[in-house]
Tab-separated table of C-alpha atoms in Angstrom:
chain	number	residue	atom	x	y	z
L	1	VAL	CA	78.328	22.581	89.070
L	2	ALA	CA	80.645	23.983	91.701
L	3	PHE	CA	79.836	26.950	93.867
L	4	SER	CA	82.475	29.570	94.611
L	5	TYR	CA	82.603	28.752	98.313
L	6	GLN	CA	83.422	25.104	97.465
L	7	THR	CA	86.485	25.755	95.328
L	8	LYS	CA	88.881	25.987	98.272
L	9	LYS	CA	87.560	22.850	99.985
L	10	LYS	CA	88.504	20.213	97.421
L	11	SER	CA	89.545	16.891	98.834
L	12	PHE	CA	89.755	14.145	96.262
L	13	ILE	CA	87.701	11.122	97.154
L	14	HIS	CA	87.442	9.109	93.943
L	15	VAL	CA	88.669	9.388	90.352
L	16	GLN	CA	87.364	6.914	87.793
L	17	GLU	CA	87.769	6.667	84.026
L	18	LEU	CA	84.438	5.995	82.330
L	19	PRO	CA	83.673	4.274	79.034
L	20	VAL	CA	82.350	6.572	76.321
L	21	SER	CA	79.167	4.501	76.092
L	22	ASP	CA	78.235	5.281	79.715
L	23	PRO	CA	74.751	6.879	79.802
L	24	PHE	CA	75.950	9.874	81.850
L	25	VAL	CA	78.750	10.560	79.372
L	26	VAL	CA	76.375	10.313	76.405
L	27	THR	CA	73.857	12.745	77.911
L	28	THR	CA	76.630	15.134	78.991
L	29	LEU	CA	78.097	15.163	75.481
L	30	ASP	CA	74.664	15.791	73.998
L	31	PHE	CA	74.075	18.703	76.372
L	32	VAL	CA	77.523	20.202	75.750
L	33	SER	CA	77.221	20.095	71.973
L	34	LYS	CA	73.685	21.546	71.958
L	35	GLU	CA	74.584	24.388	74.331
L	36	PHE	CA	77.785	25.205	72.457
L	37	ASN	CA	75.963	25.391	69.121
L	38	LYS	CA	73.150	27.437	70.649
L	39	LYS	CA	75.530	30.059	72.087
L	40	SER	CA	78.000	30.062	69.208
L	41	GLU	CA	78.097	33.045	66.860
L	42	ASP	CA	79.150	30.772	63.989
L	43	LYS	CA	76.627	30.014	61.245
L	44	TYR	CA	77.710	26.346	61.201
L	45	ASN	CA	76.936	23.755	63.867
L	46	PHE	CA	79.800	21.853	65.414
L	47	ARG	CA	79.784	18.191	66.304
L	48	ILE	CA	81.988	16.014	68.464
L	49	VAL	CA	84.151	13.797	66.297
L	50	ARG	CA	85.986	11.761	68.911
L	51	VAL	CA	86.012	11.412	72.675
L	52	LEU	CA	89.550	10.768	73.836
L	53	LYS	CA	88.914	10.357	77.542
L	54	ALA	CA	86.042	10.631	80.032
L	55	VAL	CA	86.824	10.859	83.737
L	56	GLN	CA	84.463	11.106	86.693
L	57	VAL	CA	85.913	12.996	89.665
L	58	LEU	CA	84.077	12.842	92.970
L	59	THR	CA	85.170	15.547	95.403
L	60	ASN	CA	82.792	17.659	97.443
L	61	HIS	CA	80.773	17.629	94.234
L	62	LEU	CA	80.641	15.491	91.082
L	63	GLU	CA	82.612	16.506	87.968
L	64	TYR	CA	82.933	15.006	84.523
L	65	ARG	CA	86.129	15.861	82.685
L	66	LEU	CA	86.004	15.171	78.970
L	67	ASN	CA	88.811	15.342	76.442
L	68	LEU	CA	87.259	15.751	73.013
């Protein structure tokens, strides 16, 4: 989560590619899919078929960037 006052102060400290089996990636994917299906107007649930890339970016805050 990034706050609006932090967006202008980004200084990259560390970028690391993570394996898909990493516990943080697994829990993040579970959260993303549940929240998307909960807020979706579609009558069908969606699921993640394949994770192409998972990257952890540490700046002034922690970000996970996922290509699904």
